[in-house]
XYZ file of C-alpha atoms in Angstrom:
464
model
C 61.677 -0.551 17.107
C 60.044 -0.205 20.581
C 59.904 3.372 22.082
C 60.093 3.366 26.065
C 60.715 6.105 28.629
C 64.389 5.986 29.955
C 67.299 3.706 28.707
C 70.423 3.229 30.637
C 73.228 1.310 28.938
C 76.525 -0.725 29.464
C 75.883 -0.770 33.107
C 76.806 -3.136 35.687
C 73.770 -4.546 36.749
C 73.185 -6.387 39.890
C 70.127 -8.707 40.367
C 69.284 -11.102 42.978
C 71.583 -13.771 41.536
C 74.209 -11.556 39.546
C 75.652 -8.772 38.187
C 75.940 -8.706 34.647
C 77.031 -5.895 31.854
C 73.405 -4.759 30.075
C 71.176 -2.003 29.195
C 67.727 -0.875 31.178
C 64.930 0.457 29.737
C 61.773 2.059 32.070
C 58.299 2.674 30.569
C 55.411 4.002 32.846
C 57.708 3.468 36.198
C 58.801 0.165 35.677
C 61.693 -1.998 34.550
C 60.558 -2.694 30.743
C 63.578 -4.580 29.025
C 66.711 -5.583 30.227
C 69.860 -6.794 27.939
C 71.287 -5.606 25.037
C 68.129 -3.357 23.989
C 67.884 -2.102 20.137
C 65.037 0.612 21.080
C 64.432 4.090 21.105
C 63.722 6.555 24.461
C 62.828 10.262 25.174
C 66.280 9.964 28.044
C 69.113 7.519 27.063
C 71.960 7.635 30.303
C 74.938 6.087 29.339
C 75.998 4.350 32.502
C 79.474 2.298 31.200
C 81.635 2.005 34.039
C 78.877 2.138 36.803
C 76.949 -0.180 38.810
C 73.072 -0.078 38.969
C 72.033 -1.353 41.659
C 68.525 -1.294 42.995
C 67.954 1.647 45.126
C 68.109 1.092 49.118
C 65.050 0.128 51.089
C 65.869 1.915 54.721
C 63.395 0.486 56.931
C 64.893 2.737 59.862
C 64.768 6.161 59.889
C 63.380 8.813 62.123
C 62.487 11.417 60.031
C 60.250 13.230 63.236
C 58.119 15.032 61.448
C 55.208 16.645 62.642
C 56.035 18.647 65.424
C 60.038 19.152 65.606
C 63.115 20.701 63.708
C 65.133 17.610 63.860
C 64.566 16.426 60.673
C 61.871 16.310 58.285
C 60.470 14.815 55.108
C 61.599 17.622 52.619
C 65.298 17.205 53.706
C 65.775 13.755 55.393
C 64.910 12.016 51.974
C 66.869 14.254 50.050
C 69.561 12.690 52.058
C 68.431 9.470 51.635
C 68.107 10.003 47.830
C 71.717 11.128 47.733
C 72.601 7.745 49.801
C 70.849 5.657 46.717
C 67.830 5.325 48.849
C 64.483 4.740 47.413
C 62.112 3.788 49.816
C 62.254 4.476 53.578
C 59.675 3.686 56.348
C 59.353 6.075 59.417
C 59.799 5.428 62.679
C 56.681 6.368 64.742
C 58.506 8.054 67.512
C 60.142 11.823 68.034
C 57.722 13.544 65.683
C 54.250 15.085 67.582
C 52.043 13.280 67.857
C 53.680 10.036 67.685
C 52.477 7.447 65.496
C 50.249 5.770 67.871
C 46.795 5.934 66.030
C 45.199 6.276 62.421
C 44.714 10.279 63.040
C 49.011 10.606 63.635
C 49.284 8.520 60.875
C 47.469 10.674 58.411
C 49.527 13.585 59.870
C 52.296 11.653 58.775
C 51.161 11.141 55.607
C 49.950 14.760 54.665
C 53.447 15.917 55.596
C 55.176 13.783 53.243
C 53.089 14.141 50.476
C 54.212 16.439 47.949
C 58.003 17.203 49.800
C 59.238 13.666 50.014
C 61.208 13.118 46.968
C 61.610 8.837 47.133
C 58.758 6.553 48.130
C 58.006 6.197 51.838
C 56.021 4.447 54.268
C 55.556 4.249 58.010
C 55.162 1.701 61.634
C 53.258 2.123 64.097
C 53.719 2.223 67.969
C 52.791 -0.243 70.239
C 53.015 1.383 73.504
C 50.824 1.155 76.890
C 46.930 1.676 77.060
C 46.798 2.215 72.819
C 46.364 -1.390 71.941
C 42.823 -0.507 70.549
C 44.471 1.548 68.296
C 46.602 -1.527 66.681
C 44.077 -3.001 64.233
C 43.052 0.571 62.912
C 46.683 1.254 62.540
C 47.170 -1.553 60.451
C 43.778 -1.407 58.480
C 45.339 2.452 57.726
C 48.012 1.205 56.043
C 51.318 0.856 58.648
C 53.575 -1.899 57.557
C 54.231 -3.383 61.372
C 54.643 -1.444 64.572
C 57.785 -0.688 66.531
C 58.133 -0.917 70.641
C 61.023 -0.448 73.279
C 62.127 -2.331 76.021
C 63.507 0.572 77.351
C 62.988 4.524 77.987
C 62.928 5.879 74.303
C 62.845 9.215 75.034
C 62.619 12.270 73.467
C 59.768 14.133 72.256
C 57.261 11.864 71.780
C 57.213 10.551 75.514
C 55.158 13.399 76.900
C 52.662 12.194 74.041
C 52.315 8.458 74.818
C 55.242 6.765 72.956
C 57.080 4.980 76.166
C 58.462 2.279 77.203
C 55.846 -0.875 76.643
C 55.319 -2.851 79.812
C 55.495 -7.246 79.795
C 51.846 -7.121 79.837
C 51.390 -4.447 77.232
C 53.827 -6.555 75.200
C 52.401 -9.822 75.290
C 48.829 -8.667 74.799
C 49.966 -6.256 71.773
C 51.749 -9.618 70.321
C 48.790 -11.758 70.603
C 47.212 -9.098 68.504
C 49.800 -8.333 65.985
C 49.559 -12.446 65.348
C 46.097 -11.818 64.522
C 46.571 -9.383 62.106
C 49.559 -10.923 60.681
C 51.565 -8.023 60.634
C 55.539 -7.648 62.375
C 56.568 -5.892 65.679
C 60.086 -4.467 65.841
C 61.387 -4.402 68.640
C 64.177 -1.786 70.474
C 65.569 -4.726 72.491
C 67.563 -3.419 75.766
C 66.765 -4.084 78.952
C 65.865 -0.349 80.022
C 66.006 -1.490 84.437
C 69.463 -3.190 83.636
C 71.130 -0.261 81.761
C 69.013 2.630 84.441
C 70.614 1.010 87.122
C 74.260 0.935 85.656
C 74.059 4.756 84.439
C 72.996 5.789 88.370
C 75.731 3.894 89.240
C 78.110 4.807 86.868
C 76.702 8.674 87.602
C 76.653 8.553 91.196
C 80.261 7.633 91.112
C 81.020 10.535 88.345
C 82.529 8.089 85.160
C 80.306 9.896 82.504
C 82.476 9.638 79.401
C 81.647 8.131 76.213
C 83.521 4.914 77.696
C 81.004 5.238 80.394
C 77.945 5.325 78.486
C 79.034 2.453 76.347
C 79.914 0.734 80.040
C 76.282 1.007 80.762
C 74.726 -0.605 77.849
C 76.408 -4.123 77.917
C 75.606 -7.000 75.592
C 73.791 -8.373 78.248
C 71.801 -5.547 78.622
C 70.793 -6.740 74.459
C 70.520 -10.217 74.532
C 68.673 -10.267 77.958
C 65.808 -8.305 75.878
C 66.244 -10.620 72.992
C 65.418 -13.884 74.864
C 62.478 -12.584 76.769
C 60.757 -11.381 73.450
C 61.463 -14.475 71.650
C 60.244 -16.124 74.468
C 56.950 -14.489 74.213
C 56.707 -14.487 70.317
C 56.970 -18.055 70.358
C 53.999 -18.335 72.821
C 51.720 -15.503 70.817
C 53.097 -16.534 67.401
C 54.211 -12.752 66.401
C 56.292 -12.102 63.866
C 59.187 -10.322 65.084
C 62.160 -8.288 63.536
C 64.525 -7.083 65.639
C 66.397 -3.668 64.834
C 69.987 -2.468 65.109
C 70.926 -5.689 67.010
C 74.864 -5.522 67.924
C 76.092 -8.571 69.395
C 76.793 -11.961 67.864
C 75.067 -12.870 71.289
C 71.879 -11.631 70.241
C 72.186 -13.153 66.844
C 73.177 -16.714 68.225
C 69.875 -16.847 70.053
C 67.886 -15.445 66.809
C 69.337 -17.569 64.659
C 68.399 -20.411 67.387
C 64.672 -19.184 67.283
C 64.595 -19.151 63.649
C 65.592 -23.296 63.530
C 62.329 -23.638 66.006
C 60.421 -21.944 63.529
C 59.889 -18.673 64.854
C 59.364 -16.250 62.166
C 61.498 -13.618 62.876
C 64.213 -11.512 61.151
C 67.412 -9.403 62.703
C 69.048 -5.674 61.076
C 72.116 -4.173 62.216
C 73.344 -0.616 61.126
C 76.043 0.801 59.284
C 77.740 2.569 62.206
C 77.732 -1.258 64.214
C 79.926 -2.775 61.082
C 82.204 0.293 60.225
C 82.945 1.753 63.996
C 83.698 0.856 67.433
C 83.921 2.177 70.598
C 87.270 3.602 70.145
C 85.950 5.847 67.621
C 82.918 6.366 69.970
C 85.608 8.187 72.029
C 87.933 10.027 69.173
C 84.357 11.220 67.417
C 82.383 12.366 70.481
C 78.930 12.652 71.336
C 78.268 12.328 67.495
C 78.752 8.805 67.433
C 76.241 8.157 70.627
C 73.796 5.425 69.811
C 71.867 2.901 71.790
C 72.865 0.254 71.504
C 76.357 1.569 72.055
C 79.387 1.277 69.284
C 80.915 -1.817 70.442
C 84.535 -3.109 70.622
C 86.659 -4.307 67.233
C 86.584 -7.828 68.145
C 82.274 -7.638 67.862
C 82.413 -5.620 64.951
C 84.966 -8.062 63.076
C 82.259 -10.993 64.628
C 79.009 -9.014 62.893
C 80.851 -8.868 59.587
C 81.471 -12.473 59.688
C 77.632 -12.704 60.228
C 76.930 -11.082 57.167
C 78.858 -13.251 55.100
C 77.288 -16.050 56.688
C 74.129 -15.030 55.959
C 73.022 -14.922 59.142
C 72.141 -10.850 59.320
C 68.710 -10.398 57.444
C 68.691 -6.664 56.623
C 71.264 -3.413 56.960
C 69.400 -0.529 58.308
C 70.783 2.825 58.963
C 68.817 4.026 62.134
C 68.848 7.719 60.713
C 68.218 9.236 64.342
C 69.059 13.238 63.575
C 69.024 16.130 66.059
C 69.764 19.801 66.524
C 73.621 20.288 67.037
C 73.492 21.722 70.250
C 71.723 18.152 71.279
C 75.087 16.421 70.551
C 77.064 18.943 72.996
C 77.036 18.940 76.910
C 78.679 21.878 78.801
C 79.205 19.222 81.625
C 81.168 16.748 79.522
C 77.607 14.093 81.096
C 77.556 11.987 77.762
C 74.061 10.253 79.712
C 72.648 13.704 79.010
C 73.652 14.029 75.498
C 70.885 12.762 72.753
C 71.517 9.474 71.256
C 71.252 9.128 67.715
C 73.616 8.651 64.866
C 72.765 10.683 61.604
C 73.705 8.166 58.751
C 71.108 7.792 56.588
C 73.126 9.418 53.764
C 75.902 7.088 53.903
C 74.659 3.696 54.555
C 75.072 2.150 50.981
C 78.728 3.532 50.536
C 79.628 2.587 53.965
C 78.409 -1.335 53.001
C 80.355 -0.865 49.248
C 83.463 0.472 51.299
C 83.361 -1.917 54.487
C 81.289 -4.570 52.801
C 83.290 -5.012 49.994
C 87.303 -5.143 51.960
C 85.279 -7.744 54.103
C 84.653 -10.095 51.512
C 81.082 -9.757 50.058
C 79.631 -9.382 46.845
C 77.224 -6.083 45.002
C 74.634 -9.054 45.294
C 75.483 -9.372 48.998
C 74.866 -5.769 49.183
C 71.902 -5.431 47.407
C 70.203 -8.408 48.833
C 70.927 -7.073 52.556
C 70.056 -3.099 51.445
C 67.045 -3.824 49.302
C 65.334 -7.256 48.244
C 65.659 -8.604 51.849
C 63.713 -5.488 53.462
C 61.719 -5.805 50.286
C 60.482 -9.321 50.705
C 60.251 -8.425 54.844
C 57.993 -5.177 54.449
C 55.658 -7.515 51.762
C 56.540 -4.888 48.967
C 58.896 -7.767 46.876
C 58.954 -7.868 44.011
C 57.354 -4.011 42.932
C 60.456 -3.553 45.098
C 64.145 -4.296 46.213
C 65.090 -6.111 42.868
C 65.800 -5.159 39.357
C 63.812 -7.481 37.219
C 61.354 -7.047 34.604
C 58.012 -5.696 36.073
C 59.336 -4.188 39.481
C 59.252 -0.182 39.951
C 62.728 1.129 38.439
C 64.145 2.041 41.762
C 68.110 2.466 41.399
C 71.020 3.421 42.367
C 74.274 4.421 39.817
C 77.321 4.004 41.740
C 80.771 5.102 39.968
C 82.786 2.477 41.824
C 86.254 4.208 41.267
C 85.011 7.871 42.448
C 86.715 8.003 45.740
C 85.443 11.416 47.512
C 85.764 12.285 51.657
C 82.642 13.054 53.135
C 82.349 16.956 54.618
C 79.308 18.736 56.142
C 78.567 20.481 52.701
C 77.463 17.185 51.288
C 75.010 15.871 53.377
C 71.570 17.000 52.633
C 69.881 16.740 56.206
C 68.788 19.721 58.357
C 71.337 19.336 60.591
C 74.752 18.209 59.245
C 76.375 16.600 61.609
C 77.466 12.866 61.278
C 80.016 9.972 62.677
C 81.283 9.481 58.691
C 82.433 13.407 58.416
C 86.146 13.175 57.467
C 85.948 9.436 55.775
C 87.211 8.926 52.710
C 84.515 6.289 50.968
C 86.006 4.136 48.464
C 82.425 4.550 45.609
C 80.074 7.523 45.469
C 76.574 7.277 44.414
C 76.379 9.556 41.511
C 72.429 8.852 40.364
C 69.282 7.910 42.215
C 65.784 6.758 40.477
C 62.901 5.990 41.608
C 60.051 4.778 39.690
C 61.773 5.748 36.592
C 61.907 9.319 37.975
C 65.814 10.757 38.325
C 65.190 11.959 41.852
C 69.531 12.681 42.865
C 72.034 13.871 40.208
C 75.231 14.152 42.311
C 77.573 16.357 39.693
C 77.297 20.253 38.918
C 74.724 21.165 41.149
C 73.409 18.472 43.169
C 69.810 18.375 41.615
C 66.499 16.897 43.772
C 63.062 17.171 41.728
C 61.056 20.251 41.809
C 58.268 19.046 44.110
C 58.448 15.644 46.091
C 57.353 12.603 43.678
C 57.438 10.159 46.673
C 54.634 7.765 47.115
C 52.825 5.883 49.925
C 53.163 2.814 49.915
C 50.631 1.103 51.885
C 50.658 -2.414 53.601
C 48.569 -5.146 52.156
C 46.519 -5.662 55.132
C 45.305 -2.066 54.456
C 44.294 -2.872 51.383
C 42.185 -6.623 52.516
C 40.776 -4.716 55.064
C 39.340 -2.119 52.530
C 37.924 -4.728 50.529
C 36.686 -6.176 53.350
């Protein structure tokens, strides 16, 4: 009788193509068997009534760490972990330094080790006069590199993460296309929307209707067209993030039948709220680009189930709660960033599910898509025999309302506070390690078990 590590039985399991009643069983980190398993194993989880799906690959989040209190590695991937997520990749902007060379990187990477308690791994910045530092960053070990077409803010701007210039850009593409690795792309048009807000400001509208006012689609799908425009001239691979507008995703979707390769990700927050709840929530639910109206958010849904949306990413952007206040009532002066990282899987079972996909919709848009996009398919984003047992149990009839006591983040503030979600995530593995337990005391591992995980091109250039 074969002896393994872990067995979970009578679960629902969903693959890439289905999801079918069987048992699990993990040796050494990885899926082992999978069926009806007659075996033995030191931890047997009787899972009957769940779904196991595999665990969330959140290729947003800004965990800003070195350098700040907004977040950090110790308790943003706890949240993530309690959110079914098992892999994230950082964002290389708000922590100090910014992730603009190998040095910040290996910051980065000391101050994950050993407090991170899922796998992680980070992108680089392409920003103004650090385009040396683009093929070290990549021979490091950063999966792509991320730039803005408008003022990112925060921290990191006094330490060379800005806005990155048309030249900057199309130079730093005809690099990237050399070393065959993505750019993401922040794609607003940062003179269109400064020019609104002064107008908007000088004429005192500075509500949360205001702000949203001064971030139109066009302000989006301007951006989109003039980097498409240049990726198809350079030959960069592209991925665009939290892209809002079925605009924006008409002309993508256009690029992609040319043969550009590029890929699209919208968030949680773009699918599940609008700008009607931008104004009943408050500064909470500020994000750029802005919560839109219900007609756009009804038109990205039917996206998804179109197939047209590559990835769901939940552009974890935390800060201090006196960030998300203003004494003025100036929404332009309040920080921008929506604090969902936790929720992003139950808001796509919730939403996703009333709007008419599948758990292998779900799992292909959370996981093996961002899987197969970050080149880490299949040791991730799928459960099949071989790949790294990264999962997430959901009890599918647990209905629960979300309250600041459950989120794990520093600061526990977020847009979903007061929802009632429809599934809760109850367990969270990854590589064969239980890393979440959500009942009795919510239980995290001792010390962070979390991994790098490295880019290939690090690893061809080492062996170079």
């Amino acid at each position: 009788m074969p002896v393994y590590d872990v067995i979970l039985r009578n679960g629902l399991v969903v693959t890439e193509s289905s999801a079918l009643m069987m048992d699990l069983a993990i040796t050494d980190g990885r899926i082992a068997a999978m069926g009806s398993i007659d075996g033995r194993a030191a931890v047997q989880v009787d899972v009957s009534g769940h779904w196991v799906m595999p665990g969330v690959i959140d290729a947003h989040v800004h965990l800003n760490e070195p350098g700040t209190d907004w977040e950090g590695f110790e308790t943003g991937s706890r949240a993530l972990a309690a959110g079914g997520c098992t892999l994230f990749v950082d964002m290389p902007l708000n922590g100090v330094p910014p992730t603009i060379d190998p040095s910040a990187l290996m910051e980065k990477v000391a101050c994950a080790t050993g407090k991170s308690v899922i796998d992680f791994a980070f992108w680089g910045g392409l920003v103004p006069r650090r385009l040396d530092q683009l093929e070290p960053l990549a021979d490091a070990g950063v999966l792509g590199f991320k730039a803005f077409l408008s003022a990112p803010g925060g921290p990191s701007a006094d330490h060379g993460y800005v806005q990155v210039d048309d030249a900057t850009l199309y130079e730093g593409m005809r690099i990237l296309a050399r070393v065959g690795l993505p750019l993401l792309l922040h794609a607003e048009n940062g003179t269109i929307a400064d020019a609104i807000r002064s107008q908007l400001e000088r004429e005192g509208r500075l509500t949360a209707r205001d702000y949203a006012a001064s971030r139109p689609p066009e302000v989006e799908w301007e951006a989109v067209q003039r980097a498409l425009t240049l990726a198809e001239a350079t030959g960069c691979r592209l991925h665009f993030v939290h892209i809002s507008t079925q605009e924006s995703v008409d002309r993508i979707q256009a690029a992609k039948r040319k043969g550009l390769d590029v890929t699209l990700e919208t968030c949680p927050h773009y699918l599940a709220l609008t700008v009607d709840d931008f104004e009943r929530l408050g500064p909470v639910a500020k994000c750029a680009p802005p919560l839109r109206d219900e007609q756009t958010r009804l038109e990205l849904w039917d996206l998804l189930r179109r197939g047209l949306i590559d990835d769901v990413a939940s552009d974890h952007s935390p800060c201090p709660m006196d960030m998300k206040r203003s004494a003025s009532g100036n929404y332009f002066d309040v920080w921008g960033g929506i604090a969902g990282g936790q929720s992003t899987l139950e808001v796509m079972l919730d939403e996703g599910l009333r709007q008419g996909l599948r758990l292998v919709d779900v799992a292909r848009l959370t996981a093996t898509h961002p899987a197969k996009r970050l080149g880490v398919y299949p040791r991730k984003g799928v459960i099949q025999i071989g790949s790294d047992a990264d999962l997430a149990i959901i009890n599918p009839v647990e209905r629960y309302t979300l309250r600041p006591e459950h989120l794990f983040q520093r600061h526990p503030h977020s847009p979903y506070i007061g929802r009632t979600f429809s599934s809760r995530v109850v367990q969270t593995w990854c590589r064969g390690h239980l890393v979440y337990q959500a009942h009795g005391e919510p239980t995290f591992p001792t010390a962070g078990i979390g991994q790098w995980i490295r880019s290939a091109h690090a690893s061809h250039a080492e062996r170079a």
